[in-house]
Amino acid sequence: MSSAQRREQLISIGRQLFAEKGLDATSVEEVAARAKVSKPVVYEHFGGKEGLYAVVVDREVRSLLDRITAALTAGHPRELLEQAALALLDYIEEEANGFRVLVRESPVGSSSGNFVSVLNDVAHQVEHILGSEFKSRGYDPKLAELYSQALVGMVALTGRWWLEARKPRKETVAAHLVNLAWNGLSHLEAKPALITTRTR
C-alpha cells in the first residue's frame, strides 16, 4: 500500500470510528488495529487522533457545503428552500457516518469544523438570498440573518432526528419542512408536496 493509499485507509477508518464513538472515545490504538498497522504509522500521517479527526471533519464540511451550494439553482425562494432541505437530507441518507461525525461536539477550543460552523456557513448563503427577497417585498433586509438562522436550524435539527428515524420518506420530510417555513403555522397545507422535480 502506498503512503497515499495508507492515508486514505486511515481517514476512512477514523471516519467510521468517530461516527460510532466520537473523538474522545476513539483511540489511536483502535485506528491502528483496524488498519492492521502500528500506532507510529497513524502518528506519522496525522500526529495523533486530533489530527486525523480534523482531516475527517474538514472533508465532511466541504462535502456538505458543496452539495448544498450545487443544489441551489432555482430562482424562486421556495424552490431554493426545497433544494437546500433536500440537499441536506440527501447528504444524511448517503453519508450517514459523515453526518454523525459532524453533529458530535467538536473538541474544546475548536472554532471551526463542527456542525455549528457548517450551519453558519449555510445560513450565511441563505441570508443573501433572503436579503434580496426581503428588499423586493418591502421587508427589513436586516432581519434576513435572523430568518436564515431560523430556517437552517429548523432543517438541520430535523435532519438530525431523521438520521435515526428515517421515516417518513426524505421527500415528505422536505415538503413538510418547506410547508412550515413557507406557509407558517397559520397557513399550513394539509398535504404539502414539493413543487419541484429533480433528475437524479
Short mmCIF file of C-alpha atoms in Angstrom, two decimals:
data_model
loop_
_atom_site.label_atom_id
_atom_site.label_comp_id
_atom_site.label_asym_id
_atom_site.label_seq_id
_atom_site.Cartn_x
_atom_site.Cartn_y
_atom_site.Cartn_z
CA MET A 1 0.00 0.00 0.00
CA SER A 2 1.42 3.40 -0.96
CA SER A 3 1.65 6.23 1.56
CA ALA A 4 -1.31 8.00 -0.09
CA GLN A 5 -3.38 4.80 -0.02
CA ARG A 6 -2.50 4.21 3.63
CA ARG A 7 -3.53 7.79 4.47
CA GLU A 8 -6.91 7.29 2.75
CA GLN A 9 -7.38 3.99 4.58
CA LEU A 10 -6.70 5.64 7.94
CA ILE A 11 -9.08 8.51 7.12
CA SER A 12 -11.82 6.02 6.23
CA ILE A 13 -11.27 4.02 9.43
CA GLY A 14 -11.13 7.20 11.52
CA ARG A 15 -14.38 8.43 9.98
CA GLN A 16 -16.07 5.15 10.89
CA LEU A 17 -14.77 5.17 14.47
CA PHE A 18 -15.55 8.85 15.07
CA ALA A 19 -19.08 8.25 13.77
CA GLU A 20 -19.52 5.24 16.06
CA LYS A 21 -17.85 6.55 19.22
CA GLY A 22 -16.91 10.20 18.90
CA LEU A 23 -13.48 11.75 19.27
CA ASP A 24 -12.96 11.21 22.99
CA ALA A 25 -13.87 7.51 22.98
CA THR A 26 -11.73 6.72 19.93
CA SER A 27 -8.07 5.85 20.43
CA VAL A 28 -5.05 5.77 18.14
CA GLU A 29 -4.72 2.10 19.16
CA GLU A 30 -8.16 1.32 17.70
CA VAL A 31 -7.42 3.14 14.47
CA ALA A 32 -4.10 1.29 14.13
CA ALA A 33 -5.65 -2.08 14.99
CA ARG A 34 -8.42 -1.73 12.39
CA ALA A 35 -5.86 -0.68 9.77
CA LYS A 36 -3.53 -3.51 10.83
CA VAL A 37 -0.63 -1.09 11.30
CA SER A 38 1.39 0.07 14.27
CA LYS A 39 0.48 3.25 16.20
CA PRO A 40 3.53 5.15 14.87
CA VAL A 41 2.06 4.89 11.35
CA VAL A 42 -1.03 6.82 12.49
CA TYR A 43 1.16 9.41 14.26
CA GLU A 44 3.36 9.71 11.17
CA HIS A 45 0.39 10.63 8.97
CA PHE A 46 -1.69 12.76 11.36
CA GLY A 47 0.30 13.47 14.53
CA GLY A 48 -2.44 11.82 16.62
CA LYS A 49 -6.18 11.27 16.68
CA GLU A 50 -6.94 15.02 16.81
CA GLY A 51 -5.10 15.50 13.51
CA LEU A 52 -6.99 12.61 11.94
CA TYR A 53 -10.27 13.98 13.29
CA ALA A 54 -9.53 17.42 11.82
CA VAL A 55 -8.96 15.92 8.36
CA VAL A 56 -12.16 13.85 8.56
CA VAL A 57 -14.27 16.83 9.69
CA ASP A 58 -12.76 19.14 7.08
CA ARG A 59 -13.68 16.69 4.31
CA GLU A 60 -17.24 16.32 5.60
CA VAL A 61 -17.72 20.08 5.91
CA ARG A 62 -16.55 20.59 2.32
CA SER A 63 -18.71 17.73 1.06
CA LEU A 64 -21.87 19.06 2.71
CA LEU A 65 -21.31 22.67 1.69
CA ASP A 66 -20.52 21.62 -1.89
CA ARG A 67 -23.75 19.64 -2.07
CA ILE A 68 -25.87 22.49 -0.74
CA THR A 69 -24.19 25.10 -2.92
CA ALA A 70 -24.59 22.93 -6.03
CA ALA A 71 -28.26 22.30 -5.20
CA LEU A 72 -29.20 25.99 -5.06
CA THR A 73 -30.05 26.52 -8.71
CA ALA A 74 -33.66 27.73 -8.73
CA GLY A 75 -34.72 31.33 -8.92
CA HIS A 76 -37.79 31.19 -6.70
CA PRO A 77 -37.14 31.33 -2.93
CA ARG A 78 -39.49 28.45 -2.15
CA GLU A 79 -37.68 26.23 -4.64
CA LEU A 80 -34.32 27.27 -3.16
CA LEU A 81 -35.60 26.25 0.26
CA GLU A 82 -36.72 22.90 -1.13
CA GLN A 83 -33.36 22.37 -2.80
CA ALA A 84 -31.41 23.17 0.37
CA ALA A 85 -33.59 20.86 2.51
CA LEU A 86 -33.27 18.00 0.01
CA ALA A 87 -29.50 18.50 -0.32
CA LEU A 88 -29.07 18.16 3.45
CA LEU A 89 -31.35 15.12 3.62
CA ASP A 90 -29.53 13.54 0.64
CA TYR A 91 -26.24 14.01 2.48
CA ILE A 92 -27.66 12.46 5.66
CA GLU A 93 -29.02 9.50 3.70
CA GLU A 94 -25.91 8.88 1.61
CA GLU A 95 -23.21 9.88 4.10
CA ALA A 96 -24.72 8.93 7.46
CA ASN A 97 -21.32 8.37 9.10
CA GLY A 98 -20.07 11.73 7.88
CA PHE A 99 -23.16 13.44 9.27
CA ARG A 100 -22.74 11.63 12.60
CA VAL A 101 -19.16 12.93 12.81
CA LEU A 102 -20.35 16.49 12.13
CA VAL A 103 -23.18 16.54 14.66
CA ARG A 104 -21.00 15.38 17.52
CA GLU A 105 -19.40 18.09 19.64
CA SER A 106 -16.04 19.32 18.45
CA PRO A 107 -13.00 19.34 20.71
CA VAL A 108 -12.71 22.18 23.20
CA GLY A 109 -11.03 25.15 21.60
CA SER A 110 -12.05 24.20 18.06
CA SER A 111 -13.56 27.23 16.40
CA SER A 112 -14.41 25.60 13.09
CA GLY A 113 -15.13 22.28 11.51
CA ASN A 114 -18.10 21.35 13.62
CA PHE A 115 -21.75 21.22 12.66
CA VAL A 116 -22.41 24.68 14.09
CA SER A 117 -19.78 26.20 11.80
CA VAL A 118 -21.26 24.35 8.82
CA LEU A 119 -24.72 25.65 9.68
CA ASN A 120 -23.37 29.18 9.99
CA ASP A 121 -21.82 28.90 6.51
CA VAL A 122 -25.09 27.65 5.06
CA ALA A 123 -27.10 30.29 6.92
CA HIS A 124 -24.81 32.97 5.51
CA GLN A 125 -25.62 31.80 1.97
CA VAL A 126 -29.34 31.73 2.77
CA GLU A 127 -29.11 35.21 4.29
CA HIS A 128 -28.05 36.71 0.95
CA ILE A 129 -30.99 35.06 -0.81
CA LEU A 130 -33.45 36.20 1.85
CA GLY A 131 -31.98 39.70 1.97
CA SER A 132 -32.73 40.40 -1.67
CA GLU A 133 -36.16 38.77 -1.35
CA PHE A 134 -36.97 40.88 1.72
CA LYS A 135 -35.95 44.07 -0.11
CA SER A 136 -38.14 43.28 -3.09
CA ARG A 137 -41.13 42.69 -0.79
CA GLY A 138 -40.59 45.77 1.38
CA TYR A 139 -39.43 43.86 4.49
CA ASP A 140 -36.48 44.93 6.59
CA PRO A 141 -33.43 43.21 4.99
CA LYS A 142 -31.61 43.41 8.34
CA LEU A 143 -33.91 40.62 9.54
CA ALA A 144 -32.63 38.25 6.84
CA GLU A 145 -29.90 36.99 9.17
CA LEU A 146 -32.43 36.07 11.87
CA TYR A 147 -34.66 34.25 9.40
CA SER A 148 -31.75 32.44 7.76
CA GLN A 149 -30.55 31.12 11.14
CA ALA A 150 -34.10 30.00 11.99
CA LEU A 151 -34.63 28.23 8.67
CA VAL A 152 -31.26 26.49 8.61
CA GLY A 153 -31.57 25.48 12.25
CA MET A 154 -35.03 24.02 11.65
CA VAL A 155 -33.85 21.94 8.70
CA ALA A 156 -30.65 20.82 10.45
CA LEU A 157 -32.32 19.70 13.68
CA THR A 158 -34.99 17.88 11.72
CA GLY A 159 -32.20 16.23 9.72
CA ARG A 160 -30.56 15.10 12.94
CA TRP A 161 -33.81 13.48 14.02
CA TRP A 162 -34.38 11.93 10.59
CA LEU A 163 -30.88 10.40 10.65
CA GLU A 164 -32.20 7.83 13.13
CA ALA A 165 -35.93 7.83 12.36
CA ARG A 166 -35.71 7.51 8.54
CA LYS A 167 -39.49 7.87 8.34
CA PRO A 168 -41.32 9.39 6.62
CA ARG A 169 -39.60 9.44 3.21
CA LYS A 170 -36.98 12.13 2.59
CA GLU A 171 -39.17 14.00 0.08
CA THR A 172 -42.07 14.03 2.56
CA VAL A 173 -39.82 15.41 5.30
CA ALA A 174 -38.55 18.12 2.94
CA ALA A 175 -42.10 19.00 1.87
CA HIS A 176 -43.24 19.40 5.48
CA LEU A 177 -40.19 21.49 6.36
CA VAL A 178 -40.85 23.79 3.43
CA ASN A 179 -44.55 23.85 4.29
CA LEU A 180 -43.79 25.14 7.78
CA ALA A 181 -41.12 27.56 6.63
CA TRP A 182 -43.04 28.88 3.62
CA ASN A 183 -46.63 28.91 4.88
CA GLY A 184 -46.06 29.36 8.61
CA LEU A 185 -48.17 27.66 11.25
CA SER A 186 -51.24 29.78 10.46
CA HIS A 187 -51.30 28.71 6.78
CA LEU A 188 -50.10 25.10 6.86
CA GLU A 189 -51.26 22.99 3.96
CA ALA A 190 -52.91 19.72 4.97
CA LYS A 191 -50.91 17.62 2.49
CA PRO A 192 -47.84 19.54 1.35
CA ALA A 193 -45.90 18.42 -1.69
CA LEU A 194 -42.72 19.64 -3.32
CA ILE A 195 -43.34 21.85 -6.35
CA THR A 196 -40.02 21.00 -7.97
CA THR A 197 -38.95 17.76 -9.55
CA ARG A 198 -35.39 16.51 -9.60
CA THR A 199 -33.48 14.41 -12.02
CA ARG A 200 -31.02 12.08 -10.34
#
